[in-house]
PDB file of C-alpha atoms in Angstrom:
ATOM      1  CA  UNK G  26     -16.411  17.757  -1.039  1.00  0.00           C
ATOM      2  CA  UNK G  27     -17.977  14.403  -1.636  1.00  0.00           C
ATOM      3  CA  UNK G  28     -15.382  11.261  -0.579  1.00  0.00           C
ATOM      4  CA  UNK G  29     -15.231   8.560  -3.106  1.00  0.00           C
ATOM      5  CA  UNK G  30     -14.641   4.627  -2.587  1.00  0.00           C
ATOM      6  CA  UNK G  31     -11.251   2.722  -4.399  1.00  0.00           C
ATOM      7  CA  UNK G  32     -12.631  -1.147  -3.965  1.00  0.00           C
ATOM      8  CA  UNK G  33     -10.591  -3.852  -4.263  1.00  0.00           C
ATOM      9  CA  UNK G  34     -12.586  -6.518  -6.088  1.00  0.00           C
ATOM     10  CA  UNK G  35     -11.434 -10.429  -5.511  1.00  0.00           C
ATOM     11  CA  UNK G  36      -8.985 -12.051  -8.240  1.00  0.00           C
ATOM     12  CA  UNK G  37      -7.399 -15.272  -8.978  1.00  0.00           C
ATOM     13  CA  UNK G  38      -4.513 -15.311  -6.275  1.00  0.00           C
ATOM     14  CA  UNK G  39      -6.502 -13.474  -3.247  1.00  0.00           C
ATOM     15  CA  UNK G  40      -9.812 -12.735  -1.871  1.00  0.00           C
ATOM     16  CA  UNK G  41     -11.928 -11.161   1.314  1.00  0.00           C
ATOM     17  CA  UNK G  42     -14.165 -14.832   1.568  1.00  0.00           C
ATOM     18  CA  UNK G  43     -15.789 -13.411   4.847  1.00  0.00           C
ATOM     19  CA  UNK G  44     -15.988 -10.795   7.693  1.00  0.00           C
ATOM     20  CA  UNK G  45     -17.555 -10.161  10.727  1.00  0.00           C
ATOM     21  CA  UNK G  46     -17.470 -10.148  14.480  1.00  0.00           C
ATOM     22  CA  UNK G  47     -13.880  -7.810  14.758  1.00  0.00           C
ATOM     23  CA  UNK G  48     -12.088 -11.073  11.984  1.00  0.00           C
ATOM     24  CA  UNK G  49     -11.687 -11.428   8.753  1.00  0.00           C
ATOM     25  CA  UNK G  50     -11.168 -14.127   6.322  1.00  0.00           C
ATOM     26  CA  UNK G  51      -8.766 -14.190   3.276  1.00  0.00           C
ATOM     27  CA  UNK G  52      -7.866 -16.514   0.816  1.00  0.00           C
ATOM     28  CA  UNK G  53      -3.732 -15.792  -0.200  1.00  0.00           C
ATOM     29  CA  UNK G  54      -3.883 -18.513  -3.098  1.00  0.00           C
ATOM     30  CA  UNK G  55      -3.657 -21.890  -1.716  1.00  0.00           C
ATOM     31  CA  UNK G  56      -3.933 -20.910   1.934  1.00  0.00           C
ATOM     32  CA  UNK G  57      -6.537 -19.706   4.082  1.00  0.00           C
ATOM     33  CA  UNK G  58      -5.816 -16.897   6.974  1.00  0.00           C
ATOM     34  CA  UNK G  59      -7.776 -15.473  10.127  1.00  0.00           C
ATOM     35  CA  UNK G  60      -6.882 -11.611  10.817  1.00  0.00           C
ATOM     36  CA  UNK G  61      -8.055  -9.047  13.907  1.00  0.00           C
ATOM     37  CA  UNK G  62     -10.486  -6.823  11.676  1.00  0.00           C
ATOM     38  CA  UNK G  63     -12.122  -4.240  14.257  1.00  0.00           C
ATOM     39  CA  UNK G  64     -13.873  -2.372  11.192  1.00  0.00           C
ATOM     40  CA  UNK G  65     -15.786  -5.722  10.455  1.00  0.00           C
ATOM     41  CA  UNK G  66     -18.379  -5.153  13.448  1.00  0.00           C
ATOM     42  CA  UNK G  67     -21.266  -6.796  11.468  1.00  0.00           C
ATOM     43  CA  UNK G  68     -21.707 -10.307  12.070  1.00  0.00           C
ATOM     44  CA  UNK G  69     -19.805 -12.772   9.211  1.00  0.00           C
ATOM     45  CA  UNK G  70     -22.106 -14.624   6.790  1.00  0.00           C
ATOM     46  CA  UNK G  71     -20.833 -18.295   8.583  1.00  0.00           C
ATOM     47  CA  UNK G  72     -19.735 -19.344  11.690  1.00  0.00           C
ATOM     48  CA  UNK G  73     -17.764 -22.353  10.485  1.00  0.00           C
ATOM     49  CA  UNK G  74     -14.339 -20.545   9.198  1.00  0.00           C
ATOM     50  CA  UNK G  75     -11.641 -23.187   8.426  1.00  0.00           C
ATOM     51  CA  UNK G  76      -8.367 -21.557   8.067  1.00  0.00           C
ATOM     52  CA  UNK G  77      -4.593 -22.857   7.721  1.00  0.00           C
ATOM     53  CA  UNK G  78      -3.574 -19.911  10.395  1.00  0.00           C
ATOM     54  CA  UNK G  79      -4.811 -17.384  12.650  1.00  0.00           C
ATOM     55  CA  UNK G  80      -3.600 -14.403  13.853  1.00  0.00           C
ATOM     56  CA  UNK G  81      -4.205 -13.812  17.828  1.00  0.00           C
ATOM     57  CA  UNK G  82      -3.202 -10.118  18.622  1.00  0.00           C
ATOM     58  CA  UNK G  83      -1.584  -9.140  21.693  1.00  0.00           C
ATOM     59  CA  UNK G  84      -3.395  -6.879  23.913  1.00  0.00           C
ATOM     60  CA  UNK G  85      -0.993  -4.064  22.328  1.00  0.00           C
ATOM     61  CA  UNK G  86      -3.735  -1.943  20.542  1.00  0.00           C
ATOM     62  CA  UNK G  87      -0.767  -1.011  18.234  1.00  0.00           C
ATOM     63  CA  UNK G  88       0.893  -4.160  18.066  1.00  0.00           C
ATOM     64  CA  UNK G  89       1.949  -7.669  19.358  1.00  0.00           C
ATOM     65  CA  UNK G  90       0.608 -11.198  19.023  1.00  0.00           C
ATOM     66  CA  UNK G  91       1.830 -14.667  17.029  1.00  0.00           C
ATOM     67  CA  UNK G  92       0.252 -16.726  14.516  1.00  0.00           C
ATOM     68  CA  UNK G  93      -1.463 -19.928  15.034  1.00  0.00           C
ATOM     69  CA  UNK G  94      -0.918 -22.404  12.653  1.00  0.00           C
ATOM     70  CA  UNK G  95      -3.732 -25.399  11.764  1.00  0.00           C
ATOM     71  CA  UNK G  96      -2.021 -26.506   8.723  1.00  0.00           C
ATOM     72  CA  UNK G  97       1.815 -25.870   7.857  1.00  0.00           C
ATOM     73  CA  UNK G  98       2.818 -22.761   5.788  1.00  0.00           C
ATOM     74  CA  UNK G  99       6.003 -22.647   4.000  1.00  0.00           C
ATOM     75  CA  UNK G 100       8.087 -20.592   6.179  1.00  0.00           C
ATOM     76  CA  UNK G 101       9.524 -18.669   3.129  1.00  0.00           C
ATOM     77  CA  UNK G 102       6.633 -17.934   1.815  1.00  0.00           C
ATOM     78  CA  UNK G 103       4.674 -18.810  -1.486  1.00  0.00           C
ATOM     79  CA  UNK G 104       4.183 -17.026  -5.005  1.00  0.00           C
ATOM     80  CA  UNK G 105       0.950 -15.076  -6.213  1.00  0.00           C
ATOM     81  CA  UNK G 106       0.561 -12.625  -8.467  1.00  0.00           C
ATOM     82  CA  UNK G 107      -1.527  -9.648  -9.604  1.00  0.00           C
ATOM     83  CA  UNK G 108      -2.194  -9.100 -13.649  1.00  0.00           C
ATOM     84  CA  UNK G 109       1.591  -9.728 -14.620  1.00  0.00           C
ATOM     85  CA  UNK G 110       3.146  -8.941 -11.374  1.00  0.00           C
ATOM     86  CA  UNK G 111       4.364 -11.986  -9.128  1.00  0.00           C
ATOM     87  CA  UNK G 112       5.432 -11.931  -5.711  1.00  0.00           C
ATOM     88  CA  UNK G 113       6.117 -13.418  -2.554  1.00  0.00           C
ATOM     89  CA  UNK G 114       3.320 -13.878   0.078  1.00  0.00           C
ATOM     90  CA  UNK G 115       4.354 -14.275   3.916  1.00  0.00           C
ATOM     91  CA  UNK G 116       3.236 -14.414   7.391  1.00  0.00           C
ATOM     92  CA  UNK G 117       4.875 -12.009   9.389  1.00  0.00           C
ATOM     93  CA  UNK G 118       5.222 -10.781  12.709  1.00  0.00           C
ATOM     94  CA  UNK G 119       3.099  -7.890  11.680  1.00  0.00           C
ATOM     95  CA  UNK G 120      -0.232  -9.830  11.182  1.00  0.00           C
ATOM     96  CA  UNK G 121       0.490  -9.096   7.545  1.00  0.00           C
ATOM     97  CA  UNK G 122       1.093 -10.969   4.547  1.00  0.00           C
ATOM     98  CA  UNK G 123       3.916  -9.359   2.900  1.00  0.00           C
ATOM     99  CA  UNK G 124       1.377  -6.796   0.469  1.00  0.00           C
ATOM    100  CA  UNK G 125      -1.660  -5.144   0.709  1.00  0.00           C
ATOM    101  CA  UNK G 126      -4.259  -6.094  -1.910  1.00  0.00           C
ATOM    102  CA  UNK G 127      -6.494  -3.256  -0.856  1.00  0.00           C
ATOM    103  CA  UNK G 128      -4.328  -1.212  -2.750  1.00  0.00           C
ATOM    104  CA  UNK G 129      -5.074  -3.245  -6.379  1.00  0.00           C
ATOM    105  CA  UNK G 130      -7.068  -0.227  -7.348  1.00  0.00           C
ATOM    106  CA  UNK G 131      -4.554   2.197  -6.905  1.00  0.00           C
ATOM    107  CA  UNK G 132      -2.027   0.326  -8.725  1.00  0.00           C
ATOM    108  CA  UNK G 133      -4.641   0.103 -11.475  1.00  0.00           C
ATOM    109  CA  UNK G 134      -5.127   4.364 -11.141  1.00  0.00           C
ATOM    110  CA  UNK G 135      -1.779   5.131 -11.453  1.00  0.00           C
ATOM    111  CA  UNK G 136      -1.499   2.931 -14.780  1.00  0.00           C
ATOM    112  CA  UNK G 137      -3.824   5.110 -16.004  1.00  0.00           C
ATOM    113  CA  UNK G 138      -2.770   8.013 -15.201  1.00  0.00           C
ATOM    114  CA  UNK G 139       0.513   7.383 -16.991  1.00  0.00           C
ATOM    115  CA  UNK G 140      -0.945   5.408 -20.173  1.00  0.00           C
ATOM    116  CA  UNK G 141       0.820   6.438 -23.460  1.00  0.00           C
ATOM    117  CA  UNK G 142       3.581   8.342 -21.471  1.00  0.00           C
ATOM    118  CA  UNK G 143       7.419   7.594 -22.575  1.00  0.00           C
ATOM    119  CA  UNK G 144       9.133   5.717 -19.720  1.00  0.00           C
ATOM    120  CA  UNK G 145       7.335   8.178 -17.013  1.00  0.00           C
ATOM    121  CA  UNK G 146       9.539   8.567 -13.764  1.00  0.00           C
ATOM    122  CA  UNK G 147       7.399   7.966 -10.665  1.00  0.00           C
ATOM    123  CA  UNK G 148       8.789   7.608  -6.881  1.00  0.00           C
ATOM    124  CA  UNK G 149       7.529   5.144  -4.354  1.00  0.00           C
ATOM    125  CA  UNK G 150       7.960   6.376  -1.088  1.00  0.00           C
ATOM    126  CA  UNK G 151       7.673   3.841   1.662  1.00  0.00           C
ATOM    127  CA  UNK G 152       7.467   0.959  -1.307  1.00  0.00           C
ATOM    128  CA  UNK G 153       7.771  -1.791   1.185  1.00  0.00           C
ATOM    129  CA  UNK G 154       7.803  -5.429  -0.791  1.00  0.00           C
ATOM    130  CA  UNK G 155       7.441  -3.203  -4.024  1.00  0.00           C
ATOM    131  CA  UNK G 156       4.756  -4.906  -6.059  1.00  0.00           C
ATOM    132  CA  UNK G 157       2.955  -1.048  -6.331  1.00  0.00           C
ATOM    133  CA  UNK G 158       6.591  -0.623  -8.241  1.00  0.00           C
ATOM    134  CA  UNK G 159       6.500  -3.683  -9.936  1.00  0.00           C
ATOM    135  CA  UNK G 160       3.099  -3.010 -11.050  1.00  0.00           C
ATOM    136  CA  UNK G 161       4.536   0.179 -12.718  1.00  0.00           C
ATOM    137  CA  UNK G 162       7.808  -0.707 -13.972  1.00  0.00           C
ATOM    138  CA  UNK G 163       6.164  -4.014 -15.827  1.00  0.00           C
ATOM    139  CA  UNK G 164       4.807  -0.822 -18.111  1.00  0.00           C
ATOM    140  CA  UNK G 165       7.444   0.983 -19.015  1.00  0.00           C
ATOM    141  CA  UNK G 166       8.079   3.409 -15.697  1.00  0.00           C
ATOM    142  CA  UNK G 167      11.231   4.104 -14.453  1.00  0.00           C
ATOM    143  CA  UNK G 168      10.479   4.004 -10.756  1.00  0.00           C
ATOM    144  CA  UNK G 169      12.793   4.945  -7.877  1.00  0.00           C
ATOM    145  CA  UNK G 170      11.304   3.032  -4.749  1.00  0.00           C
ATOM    146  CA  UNK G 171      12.277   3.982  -0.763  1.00  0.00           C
ATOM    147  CA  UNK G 172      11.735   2.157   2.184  1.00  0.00           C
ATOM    148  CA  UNK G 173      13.720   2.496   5.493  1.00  0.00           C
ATOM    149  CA  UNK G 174      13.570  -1.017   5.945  1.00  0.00           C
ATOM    150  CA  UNK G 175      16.266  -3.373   4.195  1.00  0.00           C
ATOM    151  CA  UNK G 176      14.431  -6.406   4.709  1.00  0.00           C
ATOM    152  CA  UNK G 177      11.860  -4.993   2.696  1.00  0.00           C
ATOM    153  CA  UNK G 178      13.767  -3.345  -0.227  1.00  0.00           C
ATOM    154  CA  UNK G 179      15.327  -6.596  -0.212  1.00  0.00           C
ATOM    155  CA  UNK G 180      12.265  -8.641  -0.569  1.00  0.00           C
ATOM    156  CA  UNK G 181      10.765  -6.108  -3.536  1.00  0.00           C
ATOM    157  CA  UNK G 182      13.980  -6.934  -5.433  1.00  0.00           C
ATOM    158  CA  UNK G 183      13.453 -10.643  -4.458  1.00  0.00           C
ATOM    159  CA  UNK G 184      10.021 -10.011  -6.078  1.00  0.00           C
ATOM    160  CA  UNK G 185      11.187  -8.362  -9.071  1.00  0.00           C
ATOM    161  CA  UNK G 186      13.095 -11.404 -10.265  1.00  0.00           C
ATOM    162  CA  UNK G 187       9.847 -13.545  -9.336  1.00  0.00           C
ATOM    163  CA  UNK G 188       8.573 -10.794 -12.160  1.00  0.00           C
ATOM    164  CA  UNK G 189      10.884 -11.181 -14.665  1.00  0.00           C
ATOM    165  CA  UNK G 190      11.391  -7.647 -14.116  1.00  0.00           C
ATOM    166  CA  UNK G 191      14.747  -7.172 -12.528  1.00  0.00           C
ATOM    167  CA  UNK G 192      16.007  -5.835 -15.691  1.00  0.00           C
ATOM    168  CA  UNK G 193      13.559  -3.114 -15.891  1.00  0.00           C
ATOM    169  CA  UNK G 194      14.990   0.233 -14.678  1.00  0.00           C
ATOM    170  CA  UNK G 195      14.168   0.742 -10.757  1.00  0.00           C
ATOM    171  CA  UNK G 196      16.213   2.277  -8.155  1.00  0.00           C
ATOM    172  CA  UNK G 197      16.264   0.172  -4.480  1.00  0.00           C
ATOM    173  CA  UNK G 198      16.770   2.633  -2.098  1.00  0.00           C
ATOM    174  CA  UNK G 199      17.084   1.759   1.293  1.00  0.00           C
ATOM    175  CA  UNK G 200      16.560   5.699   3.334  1.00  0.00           C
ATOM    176  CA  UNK G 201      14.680   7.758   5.648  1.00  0.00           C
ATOM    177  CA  UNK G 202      11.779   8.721   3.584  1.00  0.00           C
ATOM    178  CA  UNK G 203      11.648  12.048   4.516  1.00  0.00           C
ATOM    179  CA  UNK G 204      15.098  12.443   4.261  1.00  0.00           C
ATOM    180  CA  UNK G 205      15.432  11.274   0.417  1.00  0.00           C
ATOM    181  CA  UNK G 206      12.591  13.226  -0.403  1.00  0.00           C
ATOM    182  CA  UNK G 207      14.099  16.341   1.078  1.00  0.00           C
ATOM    183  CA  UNK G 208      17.427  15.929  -0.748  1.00  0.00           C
ATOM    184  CA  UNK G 209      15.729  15.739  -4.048  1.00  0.00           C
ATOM    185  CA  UNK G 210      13.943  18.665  -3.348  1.00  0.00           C
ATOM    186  CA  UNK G 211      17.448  20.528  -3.167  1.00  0.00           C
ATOM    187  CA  UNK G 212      18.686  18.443  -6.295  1.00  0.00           C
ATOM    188  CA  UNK G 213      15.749  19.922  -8.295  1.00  0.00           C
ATOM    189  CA  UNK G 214      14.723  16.429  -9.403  1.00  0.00           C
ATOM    190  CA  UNK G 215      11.221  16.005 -10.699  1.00  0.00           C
ATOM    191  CA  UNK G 216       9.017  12.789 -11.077  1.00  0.00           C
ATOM    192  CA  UNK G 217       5.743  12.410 -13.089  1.00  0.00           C
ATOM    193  CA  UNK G 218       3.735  10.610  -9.974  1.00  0.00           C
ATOM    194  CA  UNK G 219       4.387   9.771  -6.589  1.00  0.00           C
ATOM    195  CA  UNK G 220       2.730   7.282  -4.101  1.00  0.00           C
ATOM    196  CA  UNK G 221       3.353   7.761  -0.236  1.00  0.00           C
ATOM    197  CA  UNK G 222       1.740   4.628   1.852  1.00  0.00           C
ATOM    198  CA  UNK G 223       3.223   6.502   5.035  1.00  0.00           C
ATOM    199  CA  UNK G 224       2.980   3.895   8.628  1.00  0.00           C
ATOM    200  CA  UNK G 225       1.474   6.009  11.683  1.00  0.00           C
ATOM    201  CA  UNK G 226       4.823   5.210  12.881  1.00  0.00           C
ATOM    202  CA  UNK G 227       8.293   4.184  12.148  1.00  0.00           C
ATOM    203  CA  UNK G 228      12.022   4.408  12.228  1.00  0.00           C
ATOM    204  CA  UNK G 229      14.348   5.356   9.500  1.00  0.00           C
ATOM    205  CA  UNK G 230      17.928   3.439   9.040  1.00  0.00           C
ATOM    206  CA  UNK G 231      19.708   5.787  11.168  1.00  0.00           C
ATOM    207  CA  UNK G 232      16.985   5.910  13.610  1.00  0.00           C
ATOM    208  CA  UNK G 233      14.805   8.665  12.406  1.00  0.00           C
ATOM    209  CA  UNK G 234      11.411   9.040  13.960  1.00  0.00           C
ATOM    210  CA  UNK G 235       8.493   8.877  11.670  1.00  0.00           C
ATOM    211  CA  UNK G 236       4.831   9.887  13.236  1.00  0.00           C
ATOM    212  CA  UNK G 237       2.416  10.443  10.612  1.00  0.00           C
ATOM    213  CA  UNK G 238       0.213  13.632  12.387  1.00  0.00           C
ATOM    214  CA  UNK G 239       3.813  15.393  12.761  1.00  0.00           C
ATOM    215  CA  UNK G 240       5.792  14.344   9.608  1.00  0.00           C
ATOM    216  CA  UNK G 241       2.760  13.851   6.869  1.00  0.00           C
ATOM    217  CA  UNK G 242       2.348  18.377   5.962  1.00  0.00           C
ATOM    218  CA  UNK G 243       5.863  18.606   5.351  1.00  0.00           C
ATOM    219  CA  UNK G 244       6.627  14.979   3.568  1.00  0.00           C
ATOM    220  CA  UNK G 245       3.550  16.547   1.143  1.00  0.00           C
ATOM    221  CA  UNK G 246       4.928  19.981   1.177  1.00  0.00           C
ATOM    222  CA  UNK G 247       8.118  18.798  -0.487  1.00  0.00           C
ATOM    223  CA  UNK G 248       6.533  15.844  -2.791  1.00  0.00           C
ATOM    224  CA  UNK G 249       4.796  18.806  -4.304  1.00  0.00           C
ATOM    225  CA  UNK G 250       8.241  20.485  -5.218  1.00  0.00           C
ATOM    226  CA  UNK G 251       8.996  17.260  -7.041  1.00  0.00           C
ATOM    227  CA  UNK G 252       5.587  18.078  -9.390  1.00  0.00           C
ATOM    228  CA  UNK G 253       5.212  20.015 -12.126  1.00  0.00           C
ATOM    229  CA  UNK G 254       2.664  21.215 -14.617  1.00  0.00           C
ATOM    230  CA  UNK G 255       3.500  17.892 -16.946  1.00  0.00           C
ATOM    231  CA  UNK G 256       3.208  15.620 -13.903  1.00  0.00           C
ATOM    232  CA  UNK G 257       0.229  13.124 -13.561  1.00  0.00           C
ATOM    233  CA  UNK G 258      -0.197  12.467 -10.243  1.00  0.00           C
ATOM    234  CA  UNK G 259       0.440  11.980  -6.526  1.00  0.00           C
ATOM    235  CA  UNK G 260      -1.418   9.452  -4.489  1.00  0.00           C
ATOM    236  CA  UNK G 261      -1.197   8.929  -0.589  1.00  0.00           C
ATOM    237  CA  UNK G 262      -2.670   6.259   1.288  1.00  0.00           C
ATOM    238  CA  UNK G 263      -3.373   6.615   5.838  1.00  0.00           C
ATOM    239  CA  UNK G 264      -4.020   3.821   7.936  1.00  0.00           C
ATOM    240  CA  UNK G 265      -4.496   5.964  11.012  1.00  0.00           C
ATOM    241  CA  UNK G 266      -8.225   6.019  11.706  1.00  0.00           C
ATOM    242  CA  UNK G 267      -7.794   8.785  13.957  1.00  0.00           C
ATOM    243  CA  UNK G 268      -7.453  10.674  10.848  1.00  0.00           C
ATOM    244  CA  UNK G 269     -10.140  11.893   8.384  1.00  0.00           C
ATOM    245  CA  UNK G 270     -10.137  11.827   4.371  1.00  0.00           C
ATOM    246  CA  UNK G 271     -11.370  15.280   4.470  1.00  0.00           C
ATOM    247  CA  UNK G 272      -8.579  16.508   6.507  1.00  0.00           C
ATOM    248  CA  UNK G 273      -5.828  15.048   4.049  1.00  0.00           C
ATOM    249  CA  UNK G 274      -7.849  16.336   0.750  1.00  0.00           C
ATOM    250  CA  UNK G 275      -7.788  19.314   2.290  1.00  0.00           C
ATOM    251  CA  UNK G 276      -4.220  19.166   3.104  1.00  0.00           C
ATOM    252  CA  UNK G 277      -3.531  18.186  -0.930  1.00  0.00           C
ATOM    253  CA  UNK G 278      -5.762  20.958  -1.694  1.00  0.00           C
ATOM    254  CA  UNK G 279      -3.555  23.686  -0.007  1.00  0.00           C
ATOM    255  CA  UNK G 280      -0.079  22.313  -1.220  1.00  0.00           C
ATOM    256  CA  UNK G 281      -1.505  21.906  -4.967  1.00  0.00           C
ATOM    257  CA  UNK G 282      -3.398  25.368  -5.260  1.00  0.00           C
ATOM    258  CA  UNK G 283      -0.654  26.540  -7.364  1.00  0.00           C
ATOM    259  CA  UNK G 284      -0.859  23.627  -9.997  1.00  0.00           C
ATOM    260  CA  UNK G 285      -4.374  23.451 -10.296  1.00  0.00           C
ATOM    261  CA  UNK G 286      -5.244  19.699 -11.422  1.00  0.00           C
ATOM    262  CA  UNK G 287      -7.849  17.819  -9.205  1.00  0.00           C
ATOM    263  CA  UNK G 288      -8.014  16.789  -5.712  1.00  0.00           C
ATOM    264  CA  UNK G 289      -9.949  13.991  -4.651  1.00  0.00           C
ATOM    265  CA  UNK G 290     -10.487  11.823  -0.908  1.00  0.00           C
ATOM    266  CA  UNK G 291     -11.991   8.901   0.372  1.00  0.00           C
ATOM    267  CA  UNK G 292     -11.553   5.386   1.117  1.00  0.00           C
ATOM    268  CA  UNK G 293     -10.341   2.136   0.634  1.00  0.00           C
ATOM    269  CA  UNK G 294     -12.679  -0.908   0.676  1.00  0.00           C
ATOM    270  CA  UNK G 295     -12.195  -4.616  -0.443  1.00  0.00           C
ATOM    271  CA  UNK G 296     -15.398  -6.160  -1.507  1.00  0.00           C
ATOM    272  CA  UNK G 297     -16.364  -9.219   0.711  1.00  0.00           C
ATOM    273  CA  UNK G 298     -17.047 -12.619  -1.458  1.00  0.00           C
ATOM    274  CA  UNK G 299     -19.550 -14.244   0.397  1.00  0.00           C
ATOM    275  CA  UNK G 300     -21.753 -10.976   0.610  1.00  0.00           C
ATOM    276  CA  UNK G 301     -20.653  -8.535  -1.724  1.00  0.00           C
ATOM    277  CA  UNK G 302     -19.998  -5.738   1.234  1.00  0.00           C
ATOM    278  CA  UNK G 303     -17.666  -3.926   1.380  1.00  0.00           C
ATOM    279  CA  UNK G 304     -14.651  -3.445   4.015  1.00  0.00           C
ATOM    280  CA  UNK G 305     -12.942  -0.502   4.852  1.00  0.00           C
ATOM    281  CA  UNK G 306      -9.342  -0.628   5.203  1.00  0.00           C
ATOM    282  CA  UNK G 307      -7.596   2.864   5.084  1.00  0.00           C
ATOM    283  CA  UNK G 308      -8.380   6.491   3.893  1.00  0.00           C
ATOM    284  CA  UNK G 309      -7.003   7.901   0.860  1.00  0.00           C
ATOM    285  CA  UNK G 310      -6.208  11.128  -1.065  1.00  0.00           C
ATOM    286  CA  UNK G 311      -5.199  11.986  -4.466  1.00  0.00           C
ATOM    287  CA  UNK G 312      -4.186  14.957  -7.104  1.00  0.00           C
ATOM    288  CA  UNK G 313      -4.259  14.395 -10.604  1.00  0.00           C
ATOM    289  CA  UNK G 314      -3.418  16.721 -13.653  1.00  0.00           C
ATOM    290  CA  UNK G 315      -6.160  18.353 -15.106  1.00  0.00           C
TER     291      UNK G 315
END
């Protein structure tokens, strides 16, 4: 087994300008933002950061802490866009920004894995703002995206009409991941790819309790009954750094034996502007038709 690295390379609307000493620092278009990065442990290439916020964590390893704001930031947030995708960008409570930009090459994959298809039918499964949807369905997918959150099914269709793409067939559903994936399983639906970007943990609408190390075999189990010979892919994404690459390909491995195809692992990196290094962010692992 030999891992591979997805890297995120800067583009127009955001880049990793420089990292070191547990921070990072990211350009989100027009504005400039401090973040807690404990994988940065190098020192940065400058010691003279100017940013228009910082985030200060709370001494909550898992969570906590409040911006700090040098300059002001439009409190509803600001447009960018990726290739012909455009969405909002946000500070929120979550030291996020409203996407994840490490996950530009994955969006990129899964075009390719579904070039020259007919309308292919793919499921995001915890699709938060939705531009990994958008980023589809502005090619011709019909995607059905899930997220237990309405605040965030409601901001991915606030970003489809940003797109121009709110005419473009995608389902908004607001469930229990496991749940909805579950149910489809019984309905004998099928889909032609499927991206999980699972949290390490989280509650569903009706107050369903989602920890990755307990719920992540069976969530896979089932989006495997979902797969078939014709489909192109399934990609899933872990932000859990107690958890290995090798120990989710081999997971995929198991679960896809059957369907033969290959399974691949590894990481997530965005490449660093001022240096060219790269940054791990999360650990990844894939199947793809033959």
């Amino acid at each position: 087994m030999s891992l591979l690295t997805l890297i995120a390379e800067p583009w127009a609307d955001y880049g990793l300008v420089d990292s070191g000493h547990g921070r990072k620092l990211e350009r989100y278009g027009r504005f400039r933002f401090i973040r807690p990065e404990p994988q940065a442990m190098w020192a940065p290439a400058s010691n003279r950061w100017q940013a228009d916020a910082e985030f200060i964590p709370g001494s909550d390893e898992d969570g906590g802490g409040k911006w700090q704001f040098a300059t002001q930031i439009p409190y509803d947030g600001w447009p960018l866009a990726w290739d012909d995708v455009r969405f909002t960008a946000q500070t929120t409570p979550f030291r996020h920004l409203g996407f994840f930009p490490d996950m530009a090459p994955v969006w990129q994959w899964m075009r390719e894995r579904t070039q020259g298809m007919s309308a292919p039918e793919c499921l995001n499964l915890f699709g938060y703002t939705g531009v990994g949807t958008l980023a589809m369905a502005s090619q011709g997918a019909r995607m059905v995206h899930v997220d237990a959150s309405k605040k965030s099914v409601e901001a991915a269709r606030g970003n489809a009409m940003l797109s121009g793409l709110s005419d473009r067939p995608v389902r908004w559903i607001i469930d229990d991941c496991a749940k909805f994936v579950a149910r489809e399983v019984r309905r004998g639906r099928r889909y032609d790819g499927i991206l999980l970007d699972p949290p390490k943990y989280g509650r569903g609408p009706e107050g369903e309790v989602w920890k990755l190390e307990e719920g992540l075999p069976g969530l896979i189990a089932d989006c495997r009954q979902l797969l078939d010979a014709q489909s192109r892919f399934l990609f899933v994404t872990v932000y859990a750094v107690r958890m290995s690459a090798l120990a989710i390909e081999e997971l995929l491995r198991q679960a896809f034996a059957d369907l033969g195809g290959v399974v691949e692992a590894g990481e997530l990196a965005v490449r660093e502007e001022a240096r060219g290094l790269l940054l791990p962010t999360a650990i990844w692992a894939r199947w793809r038709s033959a």
